[in-house]
Short mmCIF file of C-alpha atoms in Angstrom, two decimals:
data_model
loop_
_atom_site.label_atom_id
_atom_site.label_comp_id
_atom_site.label_asym_id
_atom_site.label_seq_id
_atom_site.Cartn_x
_atom_site.Cartn_y
_atom_site.Cartn_z
CA MET L 1 9.83 0.19 2.70
CA PRO L 2 11.07 -1.51 5.87
CA HIS L 3 9.35 -0.33 9.03
CA ARG L 4 12.65 0.80 10.62
CA LEU L 5 13.54 3.02 7.68
CA GLU L 6 10.06 4.50 7.52
CA TRP L 7 10.12 5.33 11.24
CA PHE L 8 13.60 6.87 10.93
CA MET L 9 12.45 9.06 8.02
CA ILE L 10 9.49 10.29 10.08
CA GLU L 11 11.91 11.30 12.86
CA MET L 12 14.10 13.14 10.34
CA VAL L 13 11.08 15.03 8.93
CA ASN L 14 10.05 16.02 12.46
CA GLY L 15 13.56 17.35 13.07
CA PHE L 16 13.43 19.28 9.80
CA TRP L 17 10.13 20.96 10.69
CA GLY L 18 11.48 21.80 14.15
CA SER L 19 14.52 23.53 12.67
CA LEU L 20 12.34 25.30 10.11
CA THR L 21 10.17 26.59 12.95
CA ILE L 22 13.28 27.96 14.67
CA TRP L 23 14.31 29.86 11.52
CA VAL L 24 10.80 31.26 10.98
CA ASP L 25 10.78 32.45 14.60
CA VAL L 26 14.27 33.96 14.37
CA LEU L 27 14.23 35.68 10.96
CA PRO L 28 11.80 38.48 11.96
CA TRP L 29 14.33 39.51 14.62
CA LYS L 30 17.08 39.65 11.97
CA LEU L 31 18.99 36.69 13.39
CA ASN L 32 19.17 37.81 16.98
CA TYR L 33 21.57 35.12 18.17
CA GLY L 34 20.32 35.17 21.76
CA VAL L 35 16.82 34.28 20.58
CA PHE L 36 18.24 31.74 18.14
CA LEU L 37 20.34 29.98 20.78
CA THR L 38 17.43 29.96 23.23
CA ALA L 39 15.09 28.46 20.64
CA LEU L 40 17.72 25.98 19.46
CA SER L 41 18.50 24.76 22.96
CA PHE L 42 14.77 24.49 23.75
CA PHE L 43 14.09 22.35 20.68
CA LEU L 44 17.20 20.22 21.25
CA ILE L 45 16.27 19.51 24.87
CA LYS L 46 12.64 18.90 23.92
CA GLY L 47 13.63 16.61 21.06
CA ILE L 48 16.05 14.60 23.19
CA ARG L 49 13.45 14.20 25.94
CA GLU L 50 10.59 13.24 23.61
CA SER L 51 12.31 10.97 21.13
CA GLY L 52 15.60 10.30 22.87
CA PHE L 53 18.66 9.05 21.03
CA LYS L 54 18.60 5.81 22.99
CA ARG L 55 15.04 5.06 21.89
CA ILE L 56 15.84 5.97 18.27
CA ILE L 57 18.85 3.65 18.24
CA LEU L 58 16.92 0.82 19.92
CA LYS L 59 14.08 1.24 17.44
CA TRP L 60 16.54 1.31 14.52
CA LEU L 61 18.26 -1.89 15.70
CA GLU L 62 14.97 -3.64 16.47
CA LEU L 63 14.81 -7.06 14.84
#
């Protein structure tokens, strides 16, 4: 498997586990949307800061 594709798949798996964590946190509160939106925005901001779309794209286009 090409290195780029492997790295991209790892990023996708990390995103999946992040969203799964959000749902596990939210479901006990019976989908309290305030909690859901807070958790979602936290993970989105954290994900953008840590991985960053720019870095993902640059890594993907790396020759």
